[in-house]
Amino acid sequence: MPDLGTYAFEILMSYGISLGLLGALICVSILQSKRVKAALQQVENNG
Amino acid sequence: MSLWEYANPKKFMDWTAPVLPWVAGSAALCLSVGLIWGFFFTPDDFRQGSTVKIIYLHVPAALMAINAWLMMLVASLIWLVRRHHVSALAAKAAAPVGITMTLIALATGALWGSPIWGTYWEWDPRLTSFLILFLFYLGYMALWSAIEDPDTAADLTSILCLVGSIFAILSRYAAQFWSQGLHQGASLSLDKEKNVSDVFWQPLVITMIGFGLLFLALVLLRTRTEIRMRRIKALHARARRA
């Protein structure tokens, strides 16, 4: 871990918030994709 | 074969399926290398100290926030002129990615501003235009979900996108238009004298490529989801008519 000195809070918060938001966006996109893919398959099988 | 044929929903699904894992993998690789290099293996800046490490998130996120809106603008224009449904769906799919990038740029900018400027926020031209861009993203997404008819929604959001483009461009050039405010001019320049030092530049370029590829991967994935959702609606409508 590099020595971040007095700015550790700002730097770590920046990385935490950014990676958290990106991670959430990726997870939501993948889950939604899987859910819709399954729903389409079900509709096509039924129809 | 015409380029427009790739915008056919069936063709789009066919060509994006094998491309998507490669784009996503390349994004993960570039982001891992760029962020680890930037965070762990670059020195402190002589003026900004260790806060320079925020550049690897702030600059690529701000770049993508603006470029995402410009991509939505191109897709909206294609919808308005040629009525290609995939282009309208791609614009819709890009909005949540763009707003996330805008939020990251605003949050990291505030956190960077606190130690360097002595304040989290200032009504500076660039910061203000970026905040307005964020509000345009919110409005754009709200408009999509508020209108039931997809073609009407695509028409109205396309118009909104055209108007919002003024703020996307202002966000990029505000610091040059008004030589005032706290925010500096562009950190990156082809002029070696004005560009950031190579030691910061190299990991920054890799991170920017990573953010660009991540944006592309997410837009492809989300557009595929939108196409499938449109197909489900069409099948339900057909079943109701039968």
Short mmCIF file of C-alpha atoms in Angstrom, two decimals, chain B:
data_model
loop_
_atom_site.label_atom_id
_atom_site.label_comp_id
_atom_site.label_asym_id
_atom_site.label_seq_id
_atom_site.Cartn_x
_atom_site.Cartn_y
_atom_site.Cartn_z
CA MET B 1 -23.46 -5.34 -47.66
CA SER B 2 -24.59 -1.94 -46.36
CA LEU B 3 -23.40 -0.74 -42.96
CA TRP B 4 -27.04 -0.18 -41.96
CA GLU B 5 -27.74 -3.91 -42.16
CA TYR B 6 -25.71 -4.33 -38.96
CA ALA B 7 -28.38 -2.23 -37.23
CA ASN B 8 -31.02 -4.83 -38.03
CA PRO B 9 -31.96 -6.32 -34.61
CA LYS B 10 -31.31 -9.91 -35.70
CA LYS B 11 -27.95 -9.02 -37.29
CA PHE B 12 -27.04 -6.88 -34.27
CA MET B 13 -27.66 -9.82 -31.91
CA ASP B 14 -25.63 -12.11 -34.18
CA TRP B 15 -22.53 -9.96 -34.50
CA THR B 16 -22.45 -8.68 -30.92
CA ALA B 17 -22.67 -12.14 -29.29
CA PRO B 18 -19.08 -13.19 -30.13
CA VAL B 19 -17.65 -9.64 -29.85
CA LEU B 20 -19.00 -8.83 -26.37
CA PRO B 21 -16.81 -11.20 -24.27
CA TRP B 22 -13.66 -9.89 -26.01
CA VAL B 23 -14.58 -6.26 -25.41
CA ALA B 24 -15.49 -6.98 -21.77
CA GLY B 25 -12.27 -8.97 -21.23
CA SER B 26 -10.12 -6.23 -22.78
CA ALA B 27 -11.87 -3.64 -20.58
CA ALA B 28 -11.17 -5.68 -17.44
CA LEU B 29 -7.52 -6.11 -18.45
CA CYS B 30 -6.94 -2.42 -19.26
CA LEU B 31 -8.72 -1.22 -16.11
CA SER B 32 -6.80 -3.65 -13.88
CA VAL B 33 -3.42 -2.73 -15.39
CA GLY B 34 -4.09 1.03 -15.52
CA LEU B 35 -5.57 1.37 -12.03
CA ILE B 36 -3.03 -0.90 -10.29
CA TRP B 37 -0.15 0.84 -12.11
CA GLY B 38 -1.55 4.28 -11.32
CA PHE B 39 -2.39 3.59 -7.69
CA PHE B 40 0.58 1.53 -6.58
CA PHE B 41 3.46 2.36 -8.92
CA THR B 42 3.36 6.09 -9.69
CA PRO B 43 5.03 8.79 -7.57
CA ASP B 44 3.33 11.75 -5.89
CA ASP B 45 3.01 14.96 -7.90
CA PHE B 46 5.32 17.77 -6.76
CA ARG B 47 2.34 20.14 -6.28
CA GLN B 48 -0.72 17.94 -5.69
CA GLY B 49 1.00 15.21 -3.66
CA SER B 50 -0.71 11.82 -3.53
CA THR B 51 -4.09 13.28 -4.65
CA VAL B 52 -2.84 12.92 -8.23
CA LYS B 53 -3.90 9.25 -7.95
CA ILE B 54 -7.51 10.44 -8.35
CA ILE B 55 -6.67 11.43 -11.96
CA TYR B 56 -6.96 7.75 -13.04
CA LEU B 57 -10.66 7.80 -12.18
CA HIS B 58 -11.69 11.41 -12.60
CA VAL B 59 -10.34 12.11 -16.10
CA PRO B 60 -11.51 8.85 -17.79
CA ALA B 61 -14.94 9.08 -16.11
CA ALA B 62 -15.40 12.72 -17.19
CA LEU B 63 -14.25 11.86 -20.70
CA MET B 64 -16.74 9.00 -20.94
CA ALA B 65 -19.57 11.06 -19.39
CA ILE B 66 -19.28 13.55 -22.25
CA ASN B 67 -18.59 10.99 -24.97
CA ALA B 68 -21.52 8.82 -23.83
CA TRP B 69 -23.85 11.76 -24.41
CA LEU B 70 -22.26 12.41 -27.82
CA MET B 71 -22.75 8.73 -28.71
CA MET B 72 -26.41 9.11 -27.64
CA LEU B 73 -26.62 12.20 -29.84
CA VAL B 74 -25.37 10.29 -32.91
CA ALA B 75 -27.73 7.37 -32.16
CA SER B 76 -30.64 9.80 -31.66
CA LEU B 77 -29.93 11.52 -34.96
CA ILE B 78 -29.86 8.15 -36.71
CA TRP B 79 -33.24 7.35 -35.12
CA LEU B 80 -34.74 10.69 -36.15
CA VAL B 81 -33.44 10.49 -39.72
CA ARG B 82 -33.50 6.79 -40.56
CA ARG B 83 -35.84 5.31 -37.91
CA HIS B 84 -33.49 2.46 -36.99
CA HIS B 85 -34.91 0.97 -33.77
CA VAL B 86 -31.57 -0.40 -32.62
CA SER B 87 -30.05 3.09 -32.63
CA ALA B 88 -32.83 4.40 -30.36
CA LEU B 89 -32.38 1.40 -28.06
CA ALA B 90 -28.59 1.89 -28.02
CA ALA B 91 -29.09 5.51 -26.93
CA LYS B 92 -31.45 4.37 -24.19
CA ALA B 93 -28.95 1.68 -23.12
CA ALA B 94 -26.08 4.18 -22.94
CA ALA B 95 -27.84 6.60 -20.57
CA PRO B 96 -27.40 4.63 -17.29
CA VAL B 97 -23.73 4.08 -18.18
CA GLY B 98 -23.27 7.78 -18.96
CA ILE B 99 -24.96 8.94 -15.76
CA THR B 100 -22.76 6.60 -13.71
CA MET B 101 -19.66 8.08 -15.36
CA THR B 102 -20.97 11.60 -14.67
CA LEU B 103 -21.60 10.73 -11.03
CA ILE B 104 -18.08 9.30 -10.69
CA ALA B 105 -16.59 12.43 -12.30
CA LEU B 106 -18.59 14.70 -9.96
CA ALA B 107 -17.78 12.67 -6.82
CA THR B 108 -14.06 12.25 -7.53
CA GLY B 109 -13.86 15.90 -8.60
CA ALA B 110 -15.36 17.02 -5.30
CA LEU B 111 -13.04 14.75 -3.32
CA TRP B 112 -10.05 16.02 -5.33
CA GLY B 113 -11.19 19.62 -4.98
CA SER B 114 -11.37 19.49 -1.19
CA PRO B 115 -7.60 19.28 -0.51
CA ILE B 116 -6.48 21.19 -3.63
CA TRP B 117 -9.03 24.03 -3.83
CA GLY B 118 -10.16 23.96 -0.21
CA THR B 119 -13.77 23.24 -1.17
CA TYR B 120 -15.82 20.30 -2.39
CA TRP B 121 -17.92 22.44 -4.70
CA GLU B 122 -17.74 25.77 -6.47
CA TRP B 123 -20.13 27.25 -9.04
CA ASP B 124 -17.34 27.15 -11.59
CA PRO B 125 -18.31 27.01 -15.33
CA ARG B 126 -17.06 23.47 -15.87
CA LEU B 127 -18.45 22.07 -12.63
CA THR B 128 -21.80 23.73 -13.17
CA SER B 129 -22.14 22.54 -16.78
CA PHE B 130 -21.25 19.03 -15.61
CA LEU B 131 -23.96 19.17 -12.96
CA ILE B 132 -26.46 20.28 -15.62
CA LEU B 133 -25.30 17.39 -17.83
CA PHE B 134 -26.04 15.04 -14.89
CA LEU B 135 -29.55 16.53 -14.62
CA PHE B 136 -30.04 16.04 -18.37
CA TYR B 137 -29.11 12.37 -17.99
CA LEU B 138 -31.71 12.07 -15.19
CA GLY B 139 -34.35 13.79 -17.32
CA TYR B 140 -33.51 11.65 -20.34
CA MET B 141 -33.93 8.40 -18.35
CA ALA B 142 -37.09 9.66 -16.67
CA LEU B 143 -38.60 10.56 -20.06
CA TRP B 144 -37.91 7.08 -21.44
CA SER B 145 -39.70 5.46 -18.51
CA ALA B 146 -42.57 7.96 -18.47
CA ILE B 147 -43.82 7.32 -22.02
CA GLU B 148 -45.44 4.01 -22.87
CA ASP B 149 -45.25 4.10 -26.67
CA PRO B 150 -41.61 3.28 -27.51
CA ASP B 151 -41.52 5.25 -30.77
CA THR B 152 -42.90 8.39 -29.14
CA ALA B 153 -40.43 7.93 -26.27
CA ALA B 154 -37.58 7.59 -28.77
CA ASP B 155 -38.71 10.75 -30.60
CA LEU B 156 -38.99 12.89 -27.48
CA THR B 157 -35.79 11.63 -25.84
CA SER B 158 -33.94 12.26 -29.12
CA ILE B 159 -35.04 15.89 -29.04
CA LEU B 160 -33.99 16.14 -25.38
CA CYS B 161 -30.64 14.62 -26.33
CA LEU B 162 -30.12 17.28 -29.01
CA VAL B 163 -30.75 20.04 -26.46
CA GLY B 164 -28.56 18.40 -23.81
CA SER B 165 -25.67 18.17 -26.27
CA ILE B 166 -25.05 21.87 -25.71
CA PHE B 167 -24.17 21.09 -22.09
CA ALA B 168 -22.10 18.05 -23.05
CA ILE B 169 -20.00 20.31 -25.28
CA LEU B 170 -19.95 23.07 -22.64
CA SER B 171 -18.74 20.54 -20.04
CA ARG B 172 -15.78 19.82 -22.27
CA TYR B 173 -14.88 23.37 -23.28
CA ALA B 174 -16.24 25.51 -20.42
CA ALA B 175 -12.78 26.06 -18.95
CA GLN B 176 -11.64 27.46 -22.32
CA PHE B 177 -14.80 29.49 -23.08
CA TRP B 178 -14.68 31.31 -19.75
CA SER B 179 -11.15 31.75 -18.49
CA GLN B 180 -12.36 31.89 -14.91
CA GLY B 181 -13.26 29.49 -12.14
CA LEU B 182 -11.21 26.99 -10.22
CA HIS B 183 -11.08 24.15 -12.71
CA GLN B 184 -7.91 23.96 -14.77
CA GLY B 185 -7.84 23.54 -18.55
CA ALA B 186 -7.36 20.15 -20.22
CA SER B 187 -4.85 17.90 -18.42
CA LEU B 188 -4.07 16.09 -21.65
CA SER B 189 -2.52 17.78 -24.64
CA LEU B 190 -0.61 16.81 -27.76
CA ASP B 191 1.78 19.60 -26.81
CA LYS B 192 4.38 17.85 -24.64
CA GLU B 193 4.95 21.01 -22.60
CA LYS B 194 1.29 21.20 -21.56
CA ASN B 195 0.64 17.47 -21.17
CA VAL B 196 0.89 15.67 -17.83
CA SER B 197 4.23 14.00 -17.14
CA ASP B 198 4.86 10.64 -18.88
CA VAL B 199 4.95 8.88 -15.53
CA PHE B 200 1.26 9.74 -15.02
CA TRP B 201 0.32 9.80 -18.72
CA GLN B 202 1.05 6.12 -19.48
CA PRO B 203 -1.22 4.50 -16.86
CA LEU B 204 -3.80 7.22 -17.51
CA VAL B 205 -4.03 6.34 -21.21
CA ILE B 206 -4.47 2.65 -20.35
CA THR B 207 -7.22 3.53 -17.88
CA MET B 208 -8.95 5.76 -20.43
CA ILE B 209 -8.91 2.91 -22.97
CA GLY B 210 -10.30 0.64 -20.21
CA PHE B 211 -13.16 3.04 -19.46
CA GLY B 212 -13.90 3.33 -23.20
CA LEU B 213 -14.00 -0.45 -23.61
CA LEU B 214 -16.12 -0.86 -20.47
CA PHE B 215 -18.58 1.69 -21.84
CA LEU B 216 -18.73 -0.18 -25.16
CA ALA B 217 -19.21 -3.56 -23.44
CA LEU B 218 -22.00 -2.24 -21.21
CA VAL B 219 -23.78 -0.49 -24.08
CA LEU B 220 -23.66 -3.65 -26.21
CA LEU B 221 -24.92 -5.79 -23.31
CA ARG B 222 -27.68 -3.34 -22.39
CA THR B 223 -28.74 -2.84 -26.03
CA ARG B 224 -29.05 -6.61 -26.41
CA THR B 225 -31.26 -6.61 -23.30
CA GLU B 226 -33.41 -3.78 -24.72
CA ILE B 227 -33.84 -5.68 -28.01
CA ARG B 228 -34.96 -8.78 -26.11
CA MET B 229 -37.40 -6.71 -24.03
CA ARG B 230 -38.82 -5.23 -27.24
CA ARG B 231 -39.19 -8.77 -28.64
CA ILE B 232 -41.05 -9.93 -25.52
CA LYS B 233 -43.48 -7.00 -25.86
CA ALA B 234 -44.01 -7.81 -29.56
CA LEU B 235 -44.71 -11.47 -28.78
CA HIS B 236 -47.18 -10.54 -26.04
CA ALA B 237 -48.94 -8.13 -28.40
CA ARG B 238 -49.12 -10.84 -31.09
CA ALA B 239 -50.54 -13.33 -28.56
CA ARG B 240 -53.21 -10.83 -27.50
CA ARG B 241 -54.27 -10.25 -31.12
CA ALA B 242 -54.46 -13.99 -31.90
#
